[in-house]
Amino acid sequence: MVKITVDNISSKIGKRVDPHLTTELNLDGMEIDSFGSFASMTALEKVDLRNNWIRFPRQVEKLLEAPRLRELDLTGNDVCKSHNYRAFIIYHCQTLQFLDDIGITDDERMEAEECFLDQEKKPFAEMELQKGSQRPVWIPDDNTRECSECHVEFTTLTRRHHCRGCGKIFCEKCCHHWLLLPEGFNYTDPTRTCYPCYRAHSSIDFKMKWEAKGPDDAPIILCIHPAMASRQFFSLQMDAWSANYRVISMDLPAHASRIDDSLNMAAAVEAVQEVVDATVPTDLGENFKKVILVGWALGGYVAMKYAALNPHRVAGLVLGGCSTENSAYNFQVEFKLNSFKFISC
């Protein structure tokens, strides 16, 4: 699986890409499954994205930020089987003229706006609440024959799932986020939510991939959370350690601010490297160019892997909950994340 960003695209495709001059990209068959923001690709007009690993429309949402994008071809991706993927892409890319080599009509644009505009601007406007609670009254199963997000028809195999945040009914793919909802909902554990609800009710700042506390010139501790959590997992430790250390807590792929990224060990190590490169000062002594890695459970395995690959960047390891066989643990995490994505409030 490959994530394409403006920074890495040249190395991924083997030739120089100038964000201000490149007008076309051929990304056919590169096993791409996600994108960073393409807002700086100001000249890009055409992208060939055939035969990749795009399963959901939101996997290309960042690509659609290219301000002059006119043609996009997703032929050969599983996303083409999604009922309303054309509507999603047309709505989120107003400049697009051709999708999968088919011209976009005015009627399609109107249908796309009807499908997504009210949902994004007023996701809770028609929500009926239970008495004395913020919990919504669930829409009855018999009242809905298709998913509220992608409009796939419910069958014996495609089951209904209620979002605990808004009460609407979705398929599993559109309601696979888990969140500890605010106190008024009266839930004590993370519960199933749709994408708009998990973004609306989370206390996470999705513009930040990590948080830092403590003096800028102090030794650095980098904290890596377990599965089904977020960078806030270490909030108490950050408060306790920040008097003497620069304490940084990051989000792993497929969690919190990185919820749309795919999780595997390589991607997790790359995320750690991104934080280290961005936060470790280069103008101080050698002792300050290394970090102390603190990892719990999945975070512990990621810390060990990063340390093994980059011993010159690590001053020490503090690990917990990660003494079982690594391969078995990886299997468990990958199995869960094939079905759900997690976020902790």
Short mmCIF file of N, CA, C and O in Angstrom, two decimals, residues 16-66:
data_model
loop_
_atom_site.label_atom_id
_atom_site.label_comp_id
_atom_site.label_asym_id
_atom_site.label_seq_id
_atom_site.Cartn_x
_atom_site.Cartn_y
_atom_site.Cartn_z
N ARG A 16 10.93 13.83 -11.71
CA ARG A 16 10.67 15.06 -10.97
C ARG A 16 9.27 15.59 -11.26
O ARG A 16 8.84 15.67 -12.41
N VAL A 17 8.57 15.93 -10.20
CA VAL A 17 7.24 16.53 -10.31
C VAL A 17 7.30 17.92 -9.69
O VAL A 17 7.59 18.07 -8.50
N ASP A 18 7.03 18.94 -10.51
CA ASP A 18 7.00 20.32 -10.03
C ASP A 18 5.55 20.69 -9.72
O ASP A 18 4.70 20.69 -10.61
N PRO A 19 5.24 21.01 -8.47
CA PRO A 19 3.85 21.31 -8.09
C PRO A 19 3.23 22.45 -8.89
O PRO A 19 2.01 22.50 -9.06
N HIS A 20 4.07 23.35 -9.41
CA HIS A 20 3.56 24.53 -10.11
C HIS A 20 3.58 24.38 -11.63
O HIS A 20 3.08 25.27 -12.33
N LEU A 21 4.15 23.27 -12.13
CA LEU A 21 4.27 23.11 -13.58
C LEU A 21 3.63 21.81 -14.09
O LEU A 21 3.17 21.77 -15.24
N THR A 22 3.60 20.78 -13.28
CA THR A 22 3.10 19.48 -13.72
C THR A 22 1.59 19.53 -13.96
O THR A 22 0.82 19.89 -13.07
N THR A 23 1.17 19.14 -15.17
CA THR A 23 -0.25 19.19 -15.52
C THR A 23 -0.90 17.81 -15.54
O THR A 23 -2.12 17.71 -15.42
N GLU A 24 -0.10 16.73 -15.70
CA GLU A 24 -0.65 15.39 -15.77
C GLU A 24 0.17 14.44 -14.91
O GLU A 24 1.39 14.59 -14.79
N LEU A 25 -0.51 13.45 -14.32
CA LEU A 25 0.16 12.39 -13.55
C LEU A 25 -0.39 11.05 -13.97
O LEU A 25 -1.61 10.85 -14.00
N ASN A 26 0.51 10.11 -14.27
CA ASN A 26 0.13 8.74 -14.58
C ASN A 26 0.49 7.87 -13.38
O ASN A 26 1.67 7.57 -13.15
N LEU A 27 -0.51 7.47 -12.60
CA LEU A 27 -0.31 6.68 -11.38
C LEU A 27 -0.95 5.30 -11.52
O LEU A 27 -1.30 4.67 -10.53
N ASP A 28 -1.09 4.82 -12.72
CA ASP A 28 -1.74 3.54 -13.00
C ASP A 28 -0.99 2.39 -12.35
O ASP A 28 0.23 2.24 -12.50
N GLY A 29 -1.73 1.56 -11.57
CA GLY A 29 -1.19 0.31 -11.03
C GLY A 29 -0.08 0.45 -10.02
O GLY A 29 0.80 -0.41 -9.94
N MET A 30 -0.10 1.49 -9.19
CA MET A 30 0.98 1.71 -8.22
C MET A 30 0.62 1.27 -6.80
O MET A 30 1.34 1.58 -5.86
N GLU A 31 -0.52 0.59 -6.62
CA GLU A 31 -0.96 0.11 -5.30
C GLU A 31 -1.20 1.27 -4.33
O GLU A 31 -1.02 1.14 -3.12
N ILE A 32 -1.67 2.39 -4.84
CA ILE A 32 -1.94 3.57 -4.02
C ILE A 32 -3.24 3.37 -3.25
O ILE A 32 -4.23 2.90 -3.80
N ASP A 33 -3.23 3.76 -1.97
CA ASP A 33 -4.45 3.65 -1.17
C ASP A 33 -4.80 4.94 -0.43
O ASP A 33 -5.83 5.01 0.23
N SER A 34 -3.96 5.99 -0.55
CA SER A 34 -4.29 7.24 0.13
C SER A 34 -3.41 8.37 -0.41
O SER A 34 -2.40 8.13 -1.08
N PHE A 35 -3.82 9.62 -0.10
CA PHE A 35 -3.12 10.81 -0.58
C PHE A 35 -2.97 11.81 0.55
O PHE A 35 -3.82 11.90 1.43
N GLY A 36 -1.88 12.57 0.50
CA GLY A 36 -1.78 13.79 1.28
C GLY A 36 -2.42 14.92 0.49
O GLY A 36 -2.86 14.73 -0.65
N SER A 37 -2.46 16.10 1.05
CA SER A 37 -3.11 17.23 0.38
C SER A 37 -2.40 17.59 -0.92
O SER A 37 -1.18 17.73 -0.96
N PHE A 38 -3.19 17.77 -1.99
CA PHE A 38 -2.67 18.19 -3.28
C PHE A 38 -3.01 19.65 -3.57
O PHE A 38 -2.98 20.07 -4.72
N ALA A 39 -3.33 20.42 -2.54
CA ALA A 39 -3.73 21.81 -2.73
C ALA A 39 -2.63 22.64 -3.38
O ALA A 39 -2.90 23.63 -4.07
N SER A 40 -1.37 22.23 -3.19
CA SER A 40 -0.26 22.99 -3.77
C SER A 40 0.06 22.60 -5.20
O SER A 40 0.92 23.22 -5.84
N MET A 41 -0.62 21.59 -5.74
CA MET A 41 -0.41 21.18 -7.14
C MET A 41 -1.25 22.09 -8.03
O MET A 41 -2.29 21.69 -8.58
N THR A 42 -0.79 23.31 -8.21
CA THR A 42 -1.62 24.35 -8.80
C THR A 42 -1.82 24.21 -10.31
O THR A 42 -2.72 24.84 -10.87
N ALA A 43 -0.98 23.41 -10.98
CA ALA A 43 -1.11 23.25 -12.43
C ALA A 43 -1.75 21.92 -12.82
O ALA A 43 -2.08 21.71 -13.99
N LEU A 44 -1.95 21.03 -11.88
CA LEU A 44 -2.42 19.68 -12.18
C LEU A 44 -3.85 19.67 -12.72
O LEU A 44 -4.76 20.21 -12.09
N GLU A 45 -4.02 19.06 -13.90
CA GLU A 45 -5.34 19.01 -14.52
C GLU A 45 -5.84 17.59 -14.77
O GLU A 45 -7.05 17.38 -14.86
N LYS A 46 -4.94 16.62 -14.87
CA LYS A 46 -5.35 15.26 -15.25
C LYS A 46 -4.58 14.23 -14.43
O LYS A 46 -3.36 14.31 -14.32
N VAL A 47 -5.31 13.25 -13.86
CA VAL A 47 -4.69 12.18 -13.07
C VAL A 47 -5.24 10.83 -13.52
O VAL A 47 -6.47 10.63 -13.53
N ASP A 48 -4.35 9.93 -13.89
CA ASP A 48 -4.70 8.55 -14.23
C ASP A 48 -4.45 7.69 -12.99
O ASP A 48 -3.30 7.44 -12.63
N LEU A 49 -5.51 7.29 -12.33
CA LEU A 49 -5.40 6.54 -11.08
C LEU A 49 -6.00 5.13 -11.22
O LEU A 49 -6.49 4.54 -10.27
N ARG A 50 -5.94 4.58 -12.41
CA ARG A 50 -6.54 3.27 -12.67
C ARG A 50 -5.78 2.17 -11.93
O ARG A 50 -4.59 2.26 -11.67
N ASN A 51 -6.53 1.11 -11.58
CA ASN A 51 -5.96 -0.14 -11.07
C ASN A 51 -5.11 0.04 -9.82
O ASN A 51 -4.00 -0.46 -9.71
N ASN A 52 -5.64 0.81 -8.87
CA ASN A 52 -4.98 0.98 -7.58
C ASN A 52 -5.83 0.36 -6.48
O ASN A 52 -6.71 -0.45 -6.76
N TRP A 53 -5.59 0.74 -5.22
CA TRP A 53 -6.26 0.12 -4.08
C TRP A 53 -7.23 1.09 -3.42
O TRP A 53 -7.31 1.17 -2.20
N ILE A 54 -7.96 1.83 -4.23
CA ILE A 54 -8.92 2.80 -3.71
C ILE A 54 -10.25 2.09 -3.51
O ILE A 54 -10.90 1.68 -4.47
N ARG A 55 -10.67 1.94 -2.25
CA ARG A 55 -11.91 1.24 -1.91
C ARG A 55 -13.03 2.20 -1.56
O ARG A 55 -14.20 1.90 -1.77
N PHE A 56 -12.69 3.35 -0.96
CA PHE A 56 -13.69 4.30 -0.49
C PHE A 56 -13.42 5.68 -1.10
O PHE A 56 -12.25 6.07 -1.29
N PRO A 57 -14.47 6.45 -1.39
CA PRO A 57 -14.26 7.78 -1.97
C PRO A 57 -13.36 8.68 -1.14
O PRO A 57 -12.60 9.47 -1.68
N ARG A 58 -13.43 8.58 0.19
CA ARG A 58 -12.65 9.49 1.03
C ARG A 58 -11.14 9.26 0.90
O ARG A 58 -10.35 10.11 1.33
N GLN A 59 -10.73 8.13 0.33
CA GLN A 59 -9.30 7.88 0.15
C GLN A 59 -8.69 8.83 -0.88
O GLN A 59 -7.47 9.01 -0.89
N VAL A 60 -9.50 9.42 -1.75
CA VAL A 60 -8.97 10.37 -2.74
C VAL A 60 -9.37 11.81 -2.43
O VAL A 60 -9.15 12.71 -3.24
N GLU A 61 -9.95 12.05 -1.26
CA GLU A 61 -10.46 13.38 -0.94
C GLU A 61 -9.35 14.43 -0.97
O GLU A 61 -9.55 15.56 -1.45
N LYS A 62 -8.16 14.09 -0.47
CA LYS A 62 -7.04 15.04 -0.46
C LYS A 62 -6.53 15.32 -1.88
O LYS A 62 -6.07 16.43 -2.17
N LEU A 63 -6.60 14.32 -2.75
CA LEU A 63 -6.22 14.54 -4.15
C LEU A 63 -7.14 15.56 -4.80
O LEU A 63 -6.70 16.39 -5.62
N LEU A 64 -8.41 15.54 -4.43
CA LEU A 64 -9.39 16.44 -5.03
C LEU A 64 -9.19 17.90 -4.65
O LEU A 64 -9.86 18.79 -5.17
N GLU A 65 -8.23 18.18 -3.75
CA GLU A 65 -7.92 19.56 -3.38
C GLU A 65 -7.09 20.27 -4.44
O GLU A 65 -6.90 21.49 -4.36
N ALA A 66 -6.59 19.52 -5.44
CA ALA A 66 -5.86 20.16 -6.54
C ALA A 66 -6.78 21.19 -7.20
O ALA A 66 -7.85 20.83 -7.70
#
